[in-house]
Amino acid sequence: MPKPQRPAARPDLIDVLVTVACFLGAGYLVIVVAGALGLASAGGRASAVLVPLVLASQAAVFLAVFMVVLWHGRGLSLRLLGLGPMPPGWLKRGILWGVGAVLPAIAVNAVTFVLFGVDQTNPQVEMLAPAGPSLWGFLLVLPLVSILVPFVEEVAFRGVLYGWLRHHLKPGLAMAVSAAVFSVAHGIPQLIPALLLVGLLLARLRELEDSLWPCVAMHGAFNAVMTMIMFAALSVGADSMGTDPTQAL
C-alpha cells in the first residue's frame, strides 16, 4: 500500500530558527576553516583555490541541512518558498534590479563611511582576496558569489524567513524585518546600512514576483558587479583591507 504523502508545509518558527542557525553556523565554519588553513598567509594560487573551496563548503553544509532536515524531514514546500516554476522573464528582471542596486548601495556605503566615521575595514575583501588580486582568484570566486551564494542566501532569507514573516505580518513589515535580519546576519557592522537597502529591494522583488528566482538573479547580478569592482580596485592599487566603500556582497 503506497505511503500517503504529507501536505506541503509552509515555513514555521522552527524552520526559521534552523535556517538562521545553519546559516550562521556555516559562516562560523568558514572562519574556523580559513584560520586553520592559513588563507591570509597562503600565497598566489594556493589561496586563490582555497578561498572558493571554503565558500563552496559553506554553501554545501547549508544546502545539505536544508534538504535533509527542512525539505525531506519536515516536508517544507519548495513551491511555497518561491522555488516553483520559473516565471517568464525572471532572469532579465532580476539582473536589471541587481545592476540597478549597485550605485545606491555604493552611495549608502560612502555616506556610512564618511559621515559616521565607521571602521572602513571590510573583511569580505580579505576573505575573497587574502593574497591580493589574481586572475585565478577572480575566475574561481565570481561563479560562487554570483550563483551559489545568492541561491543559498535567497533560500534562507527570502524563502524560509520571508515566507514565515509574510504569513504573519503585513508586507511592509515583513520586508523590513527580513532585510534587517539579512543585514545583521552577515556579521559586518559597517556594511549593515547598504545590506539593509539591498535586503529591502530583494524582499520587494520577492513580493512583486511571488517567486524566488528573480531574487536569485538580482542577488547574483549585484554580487557579480560588486566583485568585479572590488577586484578591479585592488588591481589598480586600492587598499587590500577594503577602504573603498563599493564593496558589499
mmCIF file with all atom_site columns, N, CA and C in Angstrom, residues 14-16 18-19 62 65-77 160:
data_model
loop_
_atom_site.group_PDB
_atom_site.id
_atom_site.type_symbol
_atom_site.label_atom_id
_atom_site.label_alt_id
_atom_site.label_comp_id
_atom_site.label_asym_id
_atom_site.label_entity_id
_atom_site.label_seq_id
_atom_site.pdbx_PDB_ins_code
_atom_site.Cartn_x
_atom_site.Cartn_y
_atom_site.Cartn_z
_atom_site.occupancy
_atom_site.B_iso_or_equiv
_atom_site.pdbx_formal_charge
_atom_site.auth_seq_id
_atom_site.auth_comp_id
_atom_site.auth_asym_id
_atom_site.auth_atom_id
_atom_site.pdbx_PDB_model_num
ATOM 1  N N  . ILE A 1 14  ? 10.145 27.014 13.787 1.00 0.00 ? 14  ILE A N  1
ATOM 2  C CA . ILE A 1 14  ? 11.242 26.044 13.902 1.00 0.00 ? 14  ILE A CA 1
ATOM 3  C C  . ILE A 1 14  ? 12.089 26.049 12.632 1.00 0.00 ? 14  ILE A C  1
ATOM 4  N N  . ASP A 1 15  ? 11.434 26.098 11.476 1.00 0.00 ? 15  ASP A N  1
ATOM 5  C CA . ASP A 1 15  ? 12.173 26.159 10.215 1.00 0.00 ? 15  ASP A CA 1
ATOM 6  C C  . ASP A 1 15  ? 13.057 27.398 10.153 1.00 0.00 ? 15  ASP A C  1
ATOM 7  N N  . VAL A 1 16  ? 12.510 28.526 10.613 1.00 0.00 ? 16  VAL A N  1
ATOM 8  C CA . VAL A 1 16  ? 13.272 29.774 10.610 1.00 0.00 ? 16  VAL A CA 1
ATOM 9  C C  . VAL A 1 16  ? 14.494 29.666 11.516 1.00 0.00 ? 16  VAL A C  1
ATOM 10 N N  . VAL A 1 18  ? 16.053 26.955 12.549 1.00 0.00 ? 18  VAL A N  1
ATOM 11 C CA . VAL A 1 18  ? 17.022 26.007 11.982 1.00 0.00 ? 18  VAL A CA 1
ATOM 12 C C  . VAL A 1 18  ? 17.793 26.675 10.847 1.00 0.00 ? 18  VAL A C  1
ATOM 13 N N  . THR A 1 19  ? 17.091 27.437 10.010 1.00 0.00 ? 19  THR A N  1
ATOM 14 C CA . THR A 1 19  ? 17.728 28.095 8.868  1.00 0.00 ? 19  THR A CA 1
ATOM 15 C C  . THR A 1 19  ? 18.762 29.120 9.324  1.00 0.00 ? 19  THR A C  1
ATOM 16 N N  . PHE A 1 62  ? 25.013 24.222 4.270  1.00 0.00 ? 62  PHE A N  1
ATOM 17 C CA . PHE A 1 62  ? 23.657 24.774 4.405  1.00 0.00 ? 62  PHE A CA 1
ATOM 18 C C  . PHE A 1 62  ? 22.658 23.991 3.562  1.00 0.00 ? 62  PHE A C  1
ATOM 19 N N  . VAL A 1 65  ? 21.797 20.559 5.072  1.00 0.00 ? 65  VAL A N  1
ATOM 20 C CA . VAL A 1 65  ? 20.869 20.652 6.204  1.00 0.00 ? 65  VAL A CA 1
ATOM 21 C C  . VAL A 1 65  ? 19.476 20.995 5.707  1.00 0.00 ? 65  VAL A C  1
ATOM 22 N N  . PHE A 1 66  ? 19.396 21.914 4.751  1.00 0.00 ? 66  PHE A N  1
ATOM 23 C CA . PHE A 1 66  ? 18.092 22.310 4.223  1.00 0.00 ? 66  PHE A CA 1
ATOM 24 C C  . PHE A 1 66  ? 17.378 21.117 3.597  1.00 0.00 ? 66  PHE A C  1
ATOM 25 N N  . MET A 1 67  ? 18.077 20.375 2.758  1.00 0.00 ? 67  MET A N  1
ATOM 26 C CA . MET A 1 67  ? 17.447 19.252 2.064  1.00 0.00 ? 67  MET A CA 1
ATOM 27 C C  . MET A 1 67  ? 17.060 18.129 3.022  1.00 0.00 ? 67  MET A C  1
ATOM 28 N N  . VAL A 1 68  ? 17.948 17.792 3.950  1.00 0.00 ? 68  VAL A N  1
ATOM 29 C CA . VAL A 1 68  ? 17.699 16.652 4.836  1.00 0.00 ? 68  VAL A CA 1
ATOM 30 C C  . VAL A 1 68  ? 16.711 17.004 5.931  1.00 0.00 ? 68  VAL A C  1
ATOM 31 N N  . VAL A 1 69  ? 16.910 18.140 6.589  1.00 0.00 ? 69  VAL A N  1
ATOM 32 C CA . VAL A 1 69  ? 16.098 18.478 7.766  1.00 0.00 ? 69  VAL A CA 1
ATOM 33 C C  . VAL A 1 69  ? 14.797 19.170 7.374  1.00 0.00 ? 69  VAL A C  1
ATOM 34 N N  . LEU A 1 70  ? 14.885 20.205 6.562  1.00 0.00 ? 70  LEU A N  1
ATOM 35 C CA . LEU A 1 70  ? 13.700 21.029 6.297  1.00 0.00 ? 70  LEU A CA 1
ATOM 36 C C  . LEU A 1 70  ? 12.833 20.485 5.163  1.00 0.00 ? 70  LEU A C  1
ATOM 37 N N  . TRP A 1 71  ? 13.448 20.087 4.067  1.00 0.00 ? 71  TRP A N  1
ATOM 38 C CA . TRP A 1 71  ? 12.654 19.626 2.923  1.00 0.00 ? 71  TRP A CA 1
ATOM 39 C C  . TRP A 1 71  ? 12.203 18.183 3.102  1.00 0.00 ? 71  TRP A C  1
ATOM 40 N N  . HIS A 1 72  ? 13.155 17.280 3.298  1.00 0.00 ? 72  HIS A N  1
ATOM 41 C CA . HIS A 1 72  ? 12.794 15.872 3.444  1.00 0.00 ? 72  HIS A CA 1
ATOM 42 C C  . HIS A 1 72  ? 12.211 15.574 4.823  1.00 0.00 ? 72  HIS A C  1
ATOM 43 N N  . GLY A 1 73  ? 12.830 16.072 5.868  1.00 0.00 ? 73  GLY A N  1
ATOM 44 C CA . GLY A 1 73  ? 12.410 15.741 7.222  1.00 0.00 ? 73  GLY A CA 1
ATOM 45 C C  . GLY A 1 73  ? 11.125 16.427 7.644  1.00 0.00 ? 73  GLY A C  1
ATOM 46 N N  . ARG A 1 74  ? 11.000 17.706 7.370  1.00 0.00 ? 74  ARG A N  1
ATOM 47 C CA . ARG A 1 74  ? 9.840  18.473 7.843  1.00 0.00 ? 74  ARG A CA 1
ATOM 48 C C  . ARG A 1 74  ? 8.825  18.768 6.744  1.00 0.00 ? 74  ARG A C  1
ATOM 49 N N  . GLY A 1 75  ? 9.119  18.354 5.531  1.00 0.00 ? 75  GLY A N  1
ATOM 50 C CA . GLY A 1 75  ? 8.152  18.488 4.451  1.00 0.00 ? 75  GLY A CA 1
ATOM 51 C C  . GLY A 1 75  ? 7.920  19.899 3.961  1.00 0.00 ? 75  GLY A C  1
ATOM 52 N N  . LEU A 1 76  ? 8.938  20.739 4.076  1.00 0.00 ? 76  LEU A N  1
ATOM 53 C CA . LEU A 1 76  ? 8.799  22.120 3.638  1.00 0.00 ? 76  LEU A CA 1
ATOM 54 C C  . LEU A 1 76  ? 8.564  22.165 2.126  1.00 0.00 ? 76  LEU A C  1
ATOM 55 N N  . SER A 1 77  ? 7.601  22.977 1.704  1.00 0.00 ? 77  SER A N  1
ATOM 56 C CA . SER A 1 77  ? 7.230  23.051 0.301  1.00 0.00 ? 77  SER A CA 1
ATOM 57 C C  . SER A 1 77  ? 8.164  23.981 -0.462 1.00 0.00 ? 77  SER A C  1
ATOM 58 N N  . VAL A 1 160 ? 12.687 30.885 3.335  1.00 0.00 ? 160 VAL A N  1
ATOM 59 C CA . VAL A 1 160 ? 12.206 30.432 4.641  1.00 0.00 ? 160 VAL A CA 1
ATOM 60 C C  . VAL A 1 160 ? 11.800 31.605 5.527  1.00 0.00 ? 160 VAL A C  1
#
